[in-house]
Short mmCIF file of C-alpha atoms in Angstrom, two decimals:
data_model
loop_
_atom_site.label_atom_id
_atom_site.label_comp_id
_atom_site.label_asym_id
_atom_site.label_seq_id
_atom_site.Cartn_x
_atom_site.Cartn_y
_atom_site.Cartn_z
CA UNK A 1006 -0.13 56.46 5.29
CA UNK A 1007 -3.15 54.82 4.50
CA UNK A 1008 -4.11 52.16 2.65
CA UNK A 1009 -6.91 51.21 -0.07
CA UNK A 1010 -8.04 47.79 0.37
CA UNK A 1011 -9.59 46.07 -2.88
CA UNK A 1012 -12.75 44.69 -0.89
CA UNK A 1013 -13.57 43.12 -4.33
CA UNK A 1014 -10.50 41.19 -5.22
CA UNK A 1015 -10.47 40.15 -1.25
CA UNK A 1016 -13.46 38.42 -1.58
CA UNK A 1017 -13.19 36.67 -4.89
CA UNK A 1018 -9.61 35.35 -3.28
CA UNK A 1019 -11.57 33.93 -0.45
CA UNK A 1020 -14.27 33.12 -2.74
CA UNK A 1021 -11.78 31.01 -4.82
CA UNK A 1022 -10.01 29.28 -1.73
CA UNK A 1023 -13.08 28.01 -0.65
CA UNK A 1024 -13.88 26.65 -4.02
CA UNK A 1025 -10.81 25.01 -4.60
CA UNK A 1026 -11.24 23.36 -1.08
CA UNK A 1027 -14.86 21.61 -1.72
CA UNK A 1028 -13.67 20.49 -5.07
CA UNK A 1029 -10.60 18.16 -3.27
CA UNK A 1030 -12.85 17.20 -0.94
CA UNK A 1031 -15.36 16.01 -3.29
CA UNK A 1032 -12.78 14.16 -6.18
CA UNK A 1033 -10.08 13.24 -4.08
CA UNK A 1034 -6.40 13.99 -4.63
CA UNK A 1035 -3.74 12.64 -5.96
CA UNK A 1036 -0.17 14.14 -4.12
CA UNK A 1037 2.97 13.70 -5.65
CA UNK A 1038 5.96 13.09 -3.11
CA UNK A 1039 8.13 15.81 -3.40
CA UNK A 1040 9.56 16.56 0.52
CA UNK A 1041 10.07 14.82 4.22
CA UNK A 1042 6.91 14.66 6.11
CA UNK A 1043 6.21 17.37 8.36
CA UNK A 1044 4.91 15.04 11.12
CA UNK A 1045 7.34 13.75 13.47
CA UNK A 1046 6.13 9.80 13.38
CA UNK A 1047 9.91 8.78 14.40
CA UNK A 1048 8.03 7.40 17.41
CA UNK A 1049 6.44 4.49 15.16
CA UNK A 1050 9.40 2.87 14.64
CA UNK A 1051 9.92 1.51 18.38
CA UNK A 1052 6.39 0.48 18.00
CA UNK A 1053 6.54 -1.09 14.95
CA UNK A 1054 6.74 -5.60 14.53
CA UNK A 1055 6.85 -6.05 11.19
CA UNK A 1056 7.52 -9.99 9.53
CA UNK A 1057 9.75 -10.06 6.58
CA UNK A 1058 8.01 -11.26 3.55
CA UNK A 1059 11.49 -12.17 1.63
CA UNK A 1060 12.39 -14.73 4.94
CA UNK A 1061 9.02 -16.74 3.27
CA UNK A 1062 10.06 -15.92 -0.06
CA UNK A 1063 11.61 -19.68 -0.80
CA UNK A 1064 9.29 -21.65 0.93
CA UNK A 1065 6.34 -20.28 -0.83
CA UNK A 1066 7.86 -20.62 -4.09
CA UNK A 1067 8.45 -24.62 -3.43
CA UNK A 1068 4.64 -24.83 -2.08
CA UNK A 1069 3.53 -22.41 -5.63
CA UNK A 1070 5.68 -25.28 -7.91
CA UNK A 1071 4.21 -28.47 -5.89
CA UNK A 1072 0.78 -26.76 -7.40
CA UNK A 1073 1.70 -25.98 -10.70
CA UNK A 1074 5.58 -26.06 -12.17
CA UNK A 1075 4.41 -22.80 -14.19
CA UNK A 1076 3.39 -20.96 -11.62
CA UNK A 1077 3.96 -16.97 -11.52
CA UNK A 1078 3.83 -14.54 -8.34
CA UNK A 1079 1.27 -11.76 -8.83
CA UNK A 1080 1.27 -10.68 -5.18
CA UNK A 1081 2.46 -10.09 -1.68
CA UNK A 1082 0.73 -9.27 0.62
CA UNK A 1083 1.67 -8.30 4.42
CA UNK A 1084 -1.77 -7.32 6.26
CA UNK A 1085 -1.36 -5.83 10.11
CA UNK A 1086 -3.14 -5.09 13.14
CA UNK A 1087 -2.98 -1.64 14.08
CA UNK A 1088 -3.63 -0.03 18.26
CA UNK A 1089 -2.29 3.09 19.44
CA UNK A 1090 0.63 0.96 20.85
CA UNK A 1091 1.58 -1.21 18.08
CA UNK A 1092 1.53 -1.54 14.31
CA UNK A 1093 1.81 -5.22 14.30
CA UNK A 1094 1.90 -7.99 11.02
CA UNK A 1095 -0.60 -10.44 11.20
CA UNK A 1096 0.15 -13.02 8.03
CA UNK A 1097 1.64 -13.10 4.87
CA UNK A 1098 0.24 -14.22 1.51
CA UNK A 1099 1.61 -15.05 -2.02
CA UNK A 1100 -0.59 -14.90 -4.52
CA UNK A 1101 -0.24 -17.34 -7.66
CA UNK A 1102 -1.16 -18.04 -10.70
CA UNK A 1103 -0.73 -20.26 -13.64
CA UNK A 1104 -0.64 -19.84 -17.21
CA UNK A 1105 -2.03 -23.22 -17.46
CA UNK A 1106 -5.62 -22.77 -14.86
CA UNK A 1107 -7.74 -20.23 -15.22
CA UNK A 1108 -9.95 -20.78 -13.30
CA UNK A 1109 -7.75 -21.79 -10.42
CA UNK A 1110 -5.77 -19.40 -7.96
CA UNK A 1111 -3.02 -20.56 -5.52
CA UNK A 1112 -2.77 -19.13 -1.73
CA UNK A 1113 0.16 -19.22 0.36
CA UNK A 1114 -0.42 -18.38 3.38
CA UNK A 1115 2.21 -17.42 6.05
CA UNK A 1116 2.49 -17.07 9.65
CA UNK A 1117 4.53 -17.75 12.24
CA UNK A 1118 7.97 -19.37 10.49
CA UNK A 1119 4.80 -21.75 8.79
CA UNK A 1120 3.53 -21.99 5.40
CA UNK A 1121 0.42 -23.78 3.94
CA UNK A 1122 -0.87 -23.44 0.32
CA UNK A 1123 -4.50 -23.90 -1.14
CA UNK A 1124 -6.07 -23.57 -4.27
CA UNK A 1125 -9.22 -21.41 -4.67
CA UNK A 1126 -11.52 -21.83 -7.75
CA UNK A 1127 -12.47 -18.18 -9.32
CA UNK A 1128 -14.29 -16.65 -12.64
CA UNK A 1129 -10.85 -16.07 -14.09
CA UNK A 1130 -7.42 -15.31 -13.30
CA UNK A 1131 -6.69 -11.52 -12.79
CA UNK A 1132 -4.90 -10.54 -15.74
CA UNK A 1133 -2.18 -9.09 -13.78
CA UNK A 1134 1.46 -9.14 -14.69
CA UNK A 1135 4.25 -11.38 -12.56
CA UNK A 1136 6.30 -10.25 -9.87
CA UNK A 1137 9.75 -10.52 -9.24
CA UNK A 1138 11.13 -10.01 -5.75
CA UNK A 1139 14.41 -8.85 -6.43
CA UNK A 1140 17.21 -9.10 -3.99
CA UNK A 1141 17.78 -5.29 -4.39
CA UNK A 1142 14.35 -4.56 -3.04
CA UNK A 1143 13.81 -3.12 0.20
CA UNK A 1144 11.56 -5.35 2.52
CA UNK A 1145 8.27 -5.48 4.06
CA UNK A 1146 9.23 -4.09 7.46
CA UNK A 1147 11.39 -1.06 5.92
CA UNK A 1148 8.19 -0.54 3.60
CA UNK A 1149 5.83 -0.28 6.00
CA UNK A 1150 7.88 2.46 8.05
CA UNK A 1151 7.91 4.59 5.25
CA UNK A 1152 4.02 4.10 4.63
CA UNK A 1153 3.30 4.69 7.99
CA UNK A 1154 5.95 8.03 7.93
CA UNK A 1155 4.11 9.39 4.85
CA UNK A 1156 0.28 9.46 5.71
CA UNK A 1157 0.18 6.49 7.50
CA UNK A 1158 0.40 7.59 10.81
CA UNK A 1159 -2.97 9.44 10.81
CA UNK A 1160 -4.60 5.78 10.70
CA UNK A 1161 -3.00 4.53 13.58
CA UNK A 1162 -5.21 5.33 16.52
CA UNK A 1163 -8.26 5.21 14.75
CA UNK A 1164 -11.17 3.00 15.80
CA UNK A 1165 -11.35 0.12 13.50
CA UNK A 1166 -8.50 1.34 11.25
CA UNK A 1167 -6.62 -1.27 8.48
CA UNK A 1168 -3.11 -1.78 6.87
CA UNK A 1169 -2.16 -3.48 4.39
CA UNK A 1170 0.99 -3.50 2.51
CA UNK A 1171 1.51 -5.48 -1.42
CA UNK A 1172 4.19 -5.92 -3.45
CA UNK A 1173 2.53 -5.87 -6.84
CA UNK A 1174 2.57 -3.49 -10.12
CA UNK A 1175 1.81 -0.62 -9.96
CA UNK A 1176 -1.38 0.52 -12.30
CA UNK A 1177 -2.28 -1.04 -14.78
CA UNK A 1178 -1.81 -3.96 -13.16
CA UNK A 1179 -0.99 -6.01 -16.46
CA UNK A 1180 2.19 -4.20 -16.93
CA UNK A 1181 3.26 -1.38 -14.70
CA UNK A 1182 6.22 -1.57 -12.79
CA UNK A 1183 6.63 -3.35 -9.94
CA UNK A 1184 5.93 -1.60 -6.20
CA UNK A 1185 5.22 -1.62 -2.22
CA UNK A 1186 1.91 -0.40 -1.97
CA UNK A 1187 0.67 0.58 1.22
CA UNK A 1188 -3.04 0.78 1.92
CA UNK A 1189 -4.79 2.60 4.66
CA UNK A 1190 -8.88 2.25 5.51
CA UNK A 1191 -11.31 2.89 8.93
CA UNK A 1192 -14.16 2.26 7.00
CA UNK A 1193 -14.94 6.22 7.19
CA UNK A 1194 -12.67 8.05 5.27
CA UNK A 1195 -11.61 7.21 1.77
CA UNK A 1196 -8.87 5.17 2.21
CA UNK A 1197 -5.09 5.96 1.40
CA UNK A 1198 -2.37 4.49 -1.02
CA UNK A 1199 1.32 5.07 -0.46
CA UNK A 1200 3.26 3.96 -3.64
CA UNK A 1201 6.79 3.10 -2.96
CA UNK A 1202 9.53 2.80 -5.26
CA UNK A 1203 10.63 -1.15 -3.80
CA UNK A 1204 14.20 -0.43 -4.94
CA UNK A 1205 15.04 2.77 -3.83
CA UNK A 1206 12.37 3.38 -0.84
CA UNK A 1207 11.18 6.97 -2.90
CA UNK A 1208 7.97 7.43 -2.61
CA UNK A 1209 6.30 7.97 -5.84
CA UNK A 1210 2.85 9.41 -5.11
CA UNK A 1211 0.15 9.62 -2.32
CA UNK A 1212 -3.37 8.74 -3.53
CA UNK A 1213 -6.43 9.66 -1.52
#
C-alpha cells in the first residue's frame, strides 16, 4: 500500500527545527534539572582533589572578627585547576563584609592548612545578602562532583578551561537562597552555571 507524503508539512517541520535551533544558540538556555546525566563521568571522581572549604570554616571566621567584630560572610569560593588528568583545588577564599565599612572588603585567603586575611578598599560593598554555612550542607568536594557530573565534564579537557565553585545566594544576590554554584569558562564558549541545592545536593537548574 502506498503512501502520500505531505511534502509541505515535511518541510515546514524541518523548517521549524532549524529555527528553534539558531534561536538557543543565539539567547542561550536556561535547563531545568529534571533526570541523571546521560554521560558516564563516574571516571571523574578517581580524578578528582578537592579541599574542603568547611575544614577553613573556623579559622576564617576568627581572621573575619580580628577585622571587624560585625563582620558577615557573603562568599566562598573554591577555584581549581583543571587537565585531562585531574580536576584539582587551588585556594579557598571567604569573602567579608561589614555593616560598619563600606568601602572596605575583607579576603581570606586559604591554602594549604594556612590562612591569611587582607582588606581591599572598593567603590562600595556588594549589596549581597550573608551566608550561613550550615552544618547540614553538603561540602565543597561533594559539590564539585556533582557540577562536574552535570555539564561539567565537557570543560575538562579543554585548552585553557576554568572552575570555580561559590557558596553564595542564589539570584538576586540580596536575598535569594543560599547555594553551590558551579561555574565553567574556556574563554570560547559562553560559560556554564550549575546551581546546587547545598542541602540536599539537587540540582536546581543549568544555565548556559
Amino acid at each position: 500500500m502506498n503512501r502520500m507524503i505531505d511534502w509541505q508539512s515535511l518541510a515546514i517541520s524541518k523548517w521549524q527545527r532549524w529555527f528553534t535551533i539558531a534561536i538557543v544558540l543565539l539567547v542561550g538556555c536556561t535547563v531545568p534539572f529534571d533526570g541523571i546525566p546521560t554521560e558516564d563521568t563516574t571516571r571523574y571522581e578517581s580524578q578528582m582533589q578537592v579541599s574542603s572549604a568547611r575544614e577553613y570554616l573556623e579559622e576564617a571566621w576568627r581572621l573575619g572578627r580580628e577585622w571587624r567584630t560585625d563582620v558577615e560572610l557573603k562568599q566562598i569560593r573554591v577555584n581549581f585547576a583543571m587537565t585531562a588528568m585531574l580536576v584539582r583545588s587551588t585556594n579557598i577564599d571567604f569573602t567579608f563584609e561589614s555593616p560598619s565599612e563600606d568601602r572596605v572588603r575583607f579576603y581570606v585567603h586559604c591554602l594549604m592548612g594556612t590562612c591569611s586575611g587582607s582588606g581591599v578598599r572598593i567603590p562600595m560593598t556588594s549589596g549581597w545578602g550573608a551566608v550561613d554555612f550550615d552544618e547540614d550542607m553538603i561540602d565543597s568536594d561533594e559539590a564539585a562532583l556533582i557540577a562536574i557530573q552535570n555539564g561539567g565534564a565537557e570543560y575538562v579537557d579543554l585548552p585553557r578551561a576554568f572552575m570555580s565553585l561559590s557558596l553564595l545566594r542564589d539570584s538576586p544576590r540580596s536575598e535569594g537562597s543560599v547555594v553551590w554554584e558551579g561555574y565553567f569558562a574556556d574563554g570560547v564558549r559562553k560559560p556554564l552555571y550549575v546551581v546546587i541545592d547545598p542541602y540536599t545536593g539537587d540540582v536546581l537548574r543549568i544555565d548556559q
